[in-house]
Amino acid sequence: MSVTSATARIFSSDNTAGTSPEIIEAMARVSSGQTLPYGADDTTASVRRRLGEAFEQDVDVLLVSTGSAANALSLASLTPPWGSVLCHRESHINNDECGAPEFYTAGAKLVPLGGEDAKIDPAELRGAVRHKKGDVHSVEPSVVSVTQATETGAVYTLDELGTIGSITREAGLRLHMDGARFAGAVAALGCSPAELTWRAGVDVLSFGATKNGTMTADAIVVFDRSLTAELTFRAKRAGQLASKMRFHAAQLDAYLADGLWLRNAAHANAMAARLQDGLKAIPGVGLLGITDANILFCRLPQQVTEGLLAEGYTFYHDRWEPGVVRFVTSFATTEQDVDGLLGAVGRYAA
């Protein structure tokens, strides 16, 4: 099966999409000639400038190769080994990073909390930030980590994030944001990146890009710049200081130029909304939760799931509970891809 035909039926993850052409072109441009290594090049400096402009203040930036590295290194800079990280039980750091946060923090404990749509419940957080604080027999509440957009496709509103930030600051804790799909949240809310991060109290952002058009580059954006020196050493020690950093930088430079990152995210969101609208009209399909970004959960009859799989569609199913499936769209998803899926669901539902 060709890559093109396979991609049209893959709705399992936005990681399955390729790379934006603008980013490929940027990488090709920096491959000629020679330049300084380890991030001392002009392209890396350009990324810092672009991110500073996007967030409306000077920021420090560390380029990394994976979102897991961004999350784990960020959390390691925000909590001591005897600390705890308060996060949602559905968060990526809690379920999908193979213990990397615990490893890089040298033993800090993840404390999972509840809340609808994979968003931390403020009432539960108020209790958790003070639970056994100062008790030498327990881990010390140290940092809150929110995922924006969440693992279910919902987005924290500015008011919700402001509440989380206030609770965190009042308790003397740090605030980390896992922004693997940060662009999707910005596009969904139509707000500024600054409003969604440091103005709400975020100290460090894991700035995701690989799900939204880059090839191998994510970033850590540091708003509390007192953390930068430690993060720099941690990144080197973790093997995340690339010698030919310009190739990471070229990806993010093109990603941020001319609004590509927001256009890609808005398209992915629009494809999820198109899918959601279509599924609403099909008898027997039950939509679950909120779809603000590019992830959609629904309940399908078994014959529909089996028919889609037999037809070559790829998506997660029965992972959470029987009958529940997840569809994810991306910047590369087309209207034809979505309409093809809807047509197939309709046939098998009938």
Tab-separated table of C-alpha atoms in Angstrom:
chain	number	residue	atom	x	y	z
A	1	MET	CA	0.000	0.000	0.000
A	2	SER	CA	1.386	3.398	-0.908
A	3	VAL	CA	2.043	6.056	1.700
A	4	THR	CA	-0.638	8.309	0.196
A	5	SER	CA	-3.429	5.730	0.200
A	6	ALA	CA	-2.488	4.518	3.676
A	7	THR	CA	-2.436	8.017	5.107
A	8	ALA	CA	-5.964	8.745	3.865
A	9	ARG	CA	-7.298	6.031	6.188
A	10	ILE	CA	-5.108	6.632	9.225
A	11	PHE	CA	-6.892	8.397	12.073
A	12	SER	CA	-4.942	6.878	14.964
A	13	SER	CA	-2.642	9.829	15.676
A	14	ASP	CA	-1.394	13.152	14.355
A	15	ASN	CA	2.098	11.646	14.613
A	16	THR	CA	1.345	9.694	11.429
A	17	ALA	CA	1.345	12.844	9.284
A	18	GLY	CA	4.425	13.856	7.358
A	19	THR	CA	6.244	17.182	7.412
A	20	SER	CA	5.088	20.525	6.040
A	21	PRO	CA	6.822	21.329	2.725
A	22	GLU	CA	7.970	24.703	4.063
A	23	ILE	CA	9.883	22.892	6.792
A	24	ILE	CA	11.528	20.456	4.381
A	25	GLU	CA	12.638	23.426	2.282
A	26	ALA	CA	14.071	25.172	5.346
A	27	MET	CA	16.087	22.107	6.305
A	28	ALA	CA	17.459	21.858	2.793
A	29	ARG	CA	18.568	25.500	2.909
A	30	VAL	CA	20.622	25.086	6.091
A	31	SER	CA	22.245	21.874	4.859
A	32	SER	CA	24.630	23.758	2.605
A	33	GLY	CA	27.713	25.506	3.889
A	34	GLN	CA	29.028	25.447	7.441
A	35	THR	CA	27.954	27.096	10.654
A	36	LEU	CA	28.642	26.964	14.375
A	37	PRO	CA	27.386	23.856	16.234
A	38	TYR	CA	25.403	23.273	19.443
A	39	GLY	CA	22.892	26.073	18.911
A	40	ALA	CA	25.353	28.901	18.307
A	41	ASP	CA	24.048	29.371	14.746
A	42	ASP	CA	21.918	32.177	13.333
A	43	THR	CA	18.891	29.952	12.704
A	44	THR	CA	18.664	28.952	16.366
A	45	ALA	CA	18.904	32.617	17.309
A	46	SER	CA	16.056	33.327	14.890
A	47	VAL	CA	13.865	30.725	16.612
A	48	ARG	CA	14.453	32.431	19.955
A	49	ARG	CA	13.462	35.768	18.438
A	50	ARG	CA	10.337	34.356	16.845
A	51	LEU	CA	9.224	32.687	20.059
A	52	GLY	CA	9.903	35.892	21.980
A	53	GLU	CA	7.682	37.752	19.522
A	54	ALA	CA	4.966	35.102	19.745
A	55	PHE	CA	4.937	35.205	23.551
A	56	GLU	CA	5.420	38.974	23.775
A	57	GLN	CA	8.443	38.844	26.049
A	58	ASP	CA	12.017	37.595	26.111
A	59	VAL	CA	12.111	33.841	26.620
A	60	ASP	CA	14.827	31.231	26.780
A	61	VAL	CA	14.479	28.285	24.420
A	62	LEU	CA	15.951	24.792	24.388
A	63	LEU	CA	15.400	22.725	21.261
A	64	VAL	CA	14.809	19.007	21.833
A	65	SER	CA	13.956	16.035	19.681
A	66	THR	CA	10.845	14.730	21.472
A	67	GLY	CA	7.934	15.918	23.554
A	68	SER	CA	8.771	13.381	26.234
A	69	ALA	CA	12.219	14.949	26.586
A	70	ALA	CA	10.640	18.401	26.818
A	71	ASN	CA	8.245	17.273	29.532
A	72	ALA	CA	10.713	15.269	31.589
A	73	LEU	CA	13.473	17.890	31.504
A	74	SER	CA	11.028	20.688	32.300
A	75	LEU	CA	9.623	18.840	35.290
A	76	ALA	CA	13.123	17.962	36.499
A	77	SER	CA	13.913	21.674	36.678
A	78	LEU	CA	10.725	22.407	38.613
A	79	THR	CA	10.691	19.781	41.361
A	80	PRO	CA	13.205	18.160	43.729
A	81	PRO	CA	13.510	14.368	43.896
A	82	TRP	CA	11.358	14.388	47.049
A	83	GLY	CA	8.669	16.464	45.346
A	84	SER	CA	5.448	15.574	43.609
A	85	VAL	CA	3.976	16.511	40.246
A	86	LEU	CA	0.219	17.054	40.316
A	87	CYS	CA	-1.300	16.108	36.961
A	88	HIS	CA	-4.475	14.696	35.448
A	89	ARG	CA	-4.792	10.937	35.505
A	90	GLU	CA	-5.253	10.953	31.703
A	91	SER	CA	-2.177	13.084	31.081
A	92	HIS	CA	0.595	11.976	28.753
A	93	ILE	CA	3.206	12.235	31.512
A	94	ASN	CA	1.159	9.847	33.656
A	95	ASN	CA	0.297	7.256	31.002
A	96	ASP	CA	2.584	7.420	28.000
A	97	GLU	CA	6.149	8.350	28.888
A	98	CYS	CA	7.517	5.115	30.343
A	99	GLY	CA	8.398	6.725	33.676
A	100	ALA	CA	10.580	9.414	32.052
A	101	PRO	CA	9.374	12.190	34.412
A	102	GLU	CA	10.187	10.046	37.438
A	103	PHE	CA	13.560	9.095	35.940
A	104	TYR	CA	14.677	12.614	35.028
A	105	THR	CA	13.488	14.083	38.322
A	106	ALA	CA	15.458	11.355	40.150
A	107	GLY	CA	12.357	10.005	41.808
A	108	ALA	CA	9.689	12.702	42.123
A	109	LYS	CA	6.217	11.205	42.356
A	110	LEU	CA	3.384	11.810	39.911
A	111	VAL	CA	0.101	12.365	41.766
A	112	PRO	CA	-2.826	11.888	39.373
A	113	LEU	CA	-5.974	13.958	39.832
A	114	GLY	CA	-9.443	13.766	38.292
A	115	GLY	CA	-11.588	16.148	36.288
A	116	GLU	CA	-13.929	16.127	33.291
A	117	ASP	CA	-12.482	16.116	29.756
A	118	ALA	CA	-8.986	15.366	31.100
A	119	LYS	CA	-8.830	18.820	32.727
A	120	ILE	CA	-7.699	19.012	36.356
A	121	ASP	CA	-10.617	19.657	38.705
A	122	PRO	CA	-9.843	22.894	40.626
A	123	ALA	CA	-11.548	21.686	43.808
A	124	GLU	CA	-9.434	18.538	43.860
A	125	LEU	CA	-6.319	20.564	43.087
A	126	ARG	CA	-6.967	22.904	46.039
A	127	GLY	CA	-6.739	19.945	48.374
A	128	ALA	CA	-3.805	18.298	46.607
A	129	VAL	CA	-1.488	21.345	46.689
A	130	ARG	CA	-1.659	21.334	50.493
A	131	HIS	CA	-1.847	17.597	51.146
A	132	LYS	CA	0.940	16.692	53.589
A	133	LYS	CA	2.877	19.808	52.595
A	134	GLY	CA	5.872	20.088	54.887
A	135	ASP	CA	5.468	16.497	56.099
A	136	VAL	CA	8.902	14.877	55.922
A	137	HIS	CA	7.262	11.450	55.681
A	138	SER	CA	5.623	12.308	52.348
A	139	VAL	CA	6.519	13.778	48.983
A	140	GLU	CA	6.286	17.566	48.858
A	141	PRO	CA	3.736	19.081	46.415
A	142	SER	CA	6.021	20.977	44.044
A	143	VAL	CA	4.613	21.470	40.563
A	144	VAL	CA	1.303	21.306	38.719
A	145	SER	CA	1.361	20.077	35.116
A	146	VAL	CA	-1.538	20.826	32.760
A	147	THR	CA	-1.979	19.481	29.242
A	148	GLN	CA	-3.133	21.981	26.615
A	149	ALA	CA	-4.961	20.719	24.562
A	150	THR	CA	-5.857	17.718	26.699
A	151	GLU	CA	-5.538	14.065	25.787
A	152	THR	CA	-9.249	13.956	24.948
A	153	GLY	CA	-9.248	16.969	22.636
A	154	ALA	CA	-10.648	19.488	25.110
A	155	VAL	CA	-9.037	22.862	25.765
A	156	TYR	CA	-8.646	24.735	29.047
A	157	THR	CA	-10.362	28.107	28.677
A	158	LEU	CA	-8.497	31.204	29.815
A	159	ASP	CA	-10.697	31.361	32.918
A	160	GLU	CA	-10.060	27.709	33.746
A	161	LEU	CA	-6.336	28.108	33.279
A	162	GLY	CA	-6.381	31.278	35.345
A	163	THR	CA	-8.024	29.390	38.198
A	164	ILE	CA	-5.403	26.625	38.018
A	165	GLY	CA	-2.648	29.239	37.971
A	166	SER	CA	-4.050	31.079	40.978
A	167	ILE	CA	-4.330	27.897	43.042
A	168	THR	CA	-0.788	26.943	42.073
A	169	ARG	CA	0.745	30.322	42.903
A	170	GLU	CA	-1.110	30.707	46.185
A	171	ALA	CA	0.274	27.349	47.319
A	172	GLY	CA	3.811	28.283	46.277
A	173	LEU	CA	4.032	25.632	43.545
A	174	ARG	CA	5.369	25.872	39.992
A	175	LEU	CA	3.234	25.488	36.858
A	176	HIS	CA	4.256	23.447	33.812
A	177	MET	CA	2.285	23.129	30.592
A	178	ASP	CA	2.535	20.104	28.334
A	179	GLY	CA	1.807	21.803	25.031
A	180	ALA	CA	2.165	18.850	22.683
A	181	ARG	CA	-0.885	20.294	20.896
A	182	PHE	CA	-0.404	23.880	22.073
A	183	ALA	CA	-0.988	25.319	18.604
A	184	GLY	CA	-4.356	23.576	18.485
A	185	ALA	CA	-5.362	25.221	21.756
A	186	VAL	CA	-4.295	28.676	20.575
A	187	ALA	CA	-6.182	28.205	17.303
A	188	ALA	CA	-9.290	26.928	19.100
A	189	LEU	CA	-9.424	29.793	21.596
A	190	GLY	CA	-8.292	32.563	19.276
A	191	CYS	CA	-6.223	34.043	22.099
A	192	SER	CA	-2.577	35.058	22.283
A	193	PRO	CA	0.110	32.538	23.258
A	194	ALA	CA	1.058	34.896	26.103
A	195	GLU	CA	-2.457	34.798	27.578
A	196	LEU	CA	-2.361	31.019	27.516
A	197	THR	CA	1.010	30.693	29.249
A	198	TRP	CA	3.019	33.138	31.364
A	199	ARG	CA	0.156	35.541	31.931
A	200	ALA	CA	-1.714	32.612	33.491
A	201	GLY	CA	1.300	31.726	35.643
A	202	VAL	CA	3.042	29.090	33.491
A	203	ASP	CA	6.754	28.843	34.327
A	204	VAL	CA	7.828	26.427	31.597
A	205	LEU	CA	6.090	25.272	28.404
A	206	SER	CA	6.762	22.093	26.476
A	207	PHE	CA	6.171	23.563	23.021
A	208	GLY	CA	5.066	20.729	20.761
A	209	ALA	CA	5.539	20.919	17.012
A	210	THR	CA	6.083	17.401	15.657
A	211	LYS	CA	2.349	16.612	15.770
A	212	ASN	CA	1.663	19.739	13.765
A	213	GLY	CA	4.164	19.796	10.923
A	214	THR	CA	7.809	19.552	12.004
A	215	MET	CA	9.895	16.435	11.484
A	216	THR	CA	12.020	15.947	14.609
A	217	ALA	CA	11.868	19.146	16.643
A	218	ASP	CA	10.033	20.310	19.751
A	219	ALA	CA	11.104	22.984	22.233
A	220	ILE	CA	11.168	23.968	25.876
A	221	VAL	CA	10.106	27.594	26.309
A	222	VAL	CA	11.291	29.033	29.623
A	223	PHE	CA	9.370	31.970	31.073
A	224	ASP	CA	11.046	31.852	34.501
A	225	ARG	CA	14.535	32.373	33.175
A	226	SER	CA	16.154	31.596	36.531
A	227	LEU	CA	15.626	27.949	35.505
A	228	THR	CA	17.563	28.199	32.252
A	229	ALA	CA	21.075	27.436	33.471
A	230	GLU	CA	19.968	24.212	35.165
A	231	LEU	CA	17.855	23.212	32.168
A	232	THR	CA	20.817	23.740	29.855
A	233	PHE	CA	22.969	21.308	31.804
A	234	ARG	CA	20.110	18.832	32.127
A	235	ALA	CA	19.505	18.914	28.371
A	236	LYS	CA	23.159	18.209	27.612
A	237	ARG	CA	23.275	15.396	30.168
A	238	ALA	CA	20.152	13.886	28.606
A	239	GLY	CA	21.662	13.864	25.127
A	240	GLN	CA	19.358	16.648	23.908
A	241	LEU	CA	22.022	19.196	22.943
A	242	ALA	CA	22.288	18.406	19.233
A	243	SER	CA	25.615	19.183	17.615
A	244	LYS	CA	23.931	20.154	14.329
A	245	MET	CA	21.221	22.100	16.111
A	246	ARG	CA	20.546	24.150	13.000
A	247	PHE	CA	18.436	21.295	11.620
A	248	HIS	CA	16.126	21.394	14.648
A	249	ALA	CA	16.141	25.172	14.446
A	250	ALA	CA	15.349	25.295	10.729
A	251	GLN	CA	12.210	23.251	11.362
A	252	LEU	CA	10.934	25.515	14.116
A	253	ASP	CA	11.985	28.689	12.313
A	254	ALA	CA	9.848	27.739	9.312
A	255	TYR	CA	7.083	26.457	11.595
A	256	LEU	CA	6.802	29.850	13.279
A	257	ALA	CA	7.273	31.939	10.141
A	258	ASP	CA	4.221	33.475	8.488
A	259	GLY	CA	1.818	31.766	10.889
A	260	LEU	CA	2.353	28.231	9.545
A	261	TRP	CA	1.986	26.696	13.006
A	262	LEU	CA	-1.433	28.260	13.546
A	263	ARG	CA	-2.659	27.532	10.017
A	264	ASN	CA	-1.727	23.877	10.400
A	265	ALA	CA	-3.446	23.648	13.779
A	266	ALA	CA	-6.581	25.443	12.605
A	267	HIS	CA	-6.858	23.020	9.704
A	268	ALA	CA	-6.480	19.976	11.952
A	269	ASN	CA	-9.155	21.384	14.278
A	270	ALA	CA	-11.470	22.083	11.355
A	271	MET	CA	-11.144	18.514	10.111
A	272	ALA	CA	-12.068	17.195	13.559
A	273	ALA	CA	-15.079	19.519	13.633
A	274	ARG	CA	-16.131	18.290	10.184
A	275	LEU	CA	-15.853	14.708	11.394
A	276	GLN	CA	-17.821	15.501	14.539
A	277	ASP	CA	-20.625	17.165	12.594
A	278	GLY	CA	-20.846	14.203	10.245
A	279	LEU	CA	-20.910	11.602	13.001
A	280	LYS	CA	-23.750	13.407	14.755
A	281	ALA	CA	-26.015	12.594	11.831
A	282	ILE	CA	-25.293	8.853	11.793
A	283	PRO	CA	-27.695	6.708	13.875
A	284	GLY	CA	-26.008	4.512	16.468
A	285	VAL	CA	-22.926	6.708	16.859
A	286	GLY	CA	-22.496	8.375	20.254
A	287	LEU	CA	-20.097	11.296	20.625
A	288	LEU	CA	-18.185	11.452	23.905
A	289	GLY	CA	-16.745	14.468	25.688
A	290	ILE	CA	-15.748	17.772	24.114
A	291	THR	CA	-13.839	18.174	20.868
A	292	ASP	CA	-12.173	21.597	20.855
A	293	ALA	CA	-8.994	20.578	19.058
A	294	ASN	CA	-8.169	17.634	16.782
A	295	ILE	CA	-9.047	14.594	18.912
A	296	LEU	CA	-12.504	13.031	18.928
A	297	PHE	CA	-13.872	10.199	21.049
A	298	CYS	CA	-17.069	8.372	20.206
A	299	ARG	CA	-18.880	5.109	20.752
A	300	LEU	CA	-19.361	2.887	17.690
A	301	PRO	CA	-21.376	-0.308	17.264
A	302	GLN	CA	-19.117	-3.324	17.000
A	303	GLN	CA	-20.036	-4.009	13.365
A	304	VAL	CA	-18.961	-0.481	12.435
A	305	THR	CA	-15.580	-0.851	14.117
A	306	GLU	CA	-15.017	-4.239	12.492
A	307	GLY	CA	-16.062	-2.927	9.076
A	308	LEU	CA	-13.731	0.057	9.278
A	309	LEU	CA	-10.806	-2.120	10.307
A	310	ALA	CA	-11.513	-4.567	7.489
A	311	GLU	CA	-11.563	-1.664	5.049
A	312	GLY	CA	-8.099	-0.597	6.175
A	313	TYR	CA	-8.905	2.259	8.548
A	314	THR	CA	-6.518	2.680	11.467
A	315	PHE	CA	-7.639	4.142	14.805
A	316	TYR	CA	-7.520	3.284	18.500
A	317	HIS	CA	-10.444	1.204	19.689
A	318	ASP	CA	-11.416	-0.695	22.843
A	319	ARG	CA	-8.386	0.787	24.591
A	320	TRP	CA	-10.423	2.757	27.119
A	321	GLU	CA	-13.559	0.613	27.248
A	322	PRO	CA	-15.442	-1.646	24.809
A	323	GLY	CA	-16.995	0.249	21.947
A	324	VAL	CA	-15.067	3.481	22.516
A	325	VAL	CA	-12.854	4.674	19.659
A	326	ARG	CA	-10.591	7.664	19.132
A	327	PHE	CA	-10.133	9.517	15.866
A	328	VAL	CA	-7.324	12.079	15.437
A	329	THR	CA	-6.987	14.501	12.537
A	330	SER	CA	-3.894	16.425	11.501
A	331	PHE	CA	-2.657	19.286	9.351
A	332	ALA	CA	-2.403	16.738	6.512
A	333	THR	CA	-5.968	15.395	6.816
A	334	THR	CA	-8.130	16.407	3.865
A	335	GLU	CA	-11.871	16.934	3.588
A	336	GLN	CA	-11.909	13.913	1.282
A	337	ASP	CA	-10.262	11.817	4.000
A	338	VAL	CA	-12.914	12.846	6.526
A	339	ASP	CA	-15.805	12.380	4.114
A	340	GLY	CA	-14.488	8.956	3.171
A	341	LEU	CA	-14.441	7.916	6.820
A	342	LEU	CA	-17.938	9.286	7.370
A	343	GLY	CA	-19.196	7.418	4.348
A	344	ALA	CA	-17.737	4.179	5.632
A	345	VAL	CA	-19.202	4.670	9.107
A	346	GLY	CA	-22.597	5.360	7.572
A	347	ARG	CA	-22.500	2.216	5.440
A	348	TYR	CA	-21.605	-0.076	8.298
A	349	ALA	CA	-24.008	1.618	10.725
A	350	ALA	CA	-26.848	0.960	8.260
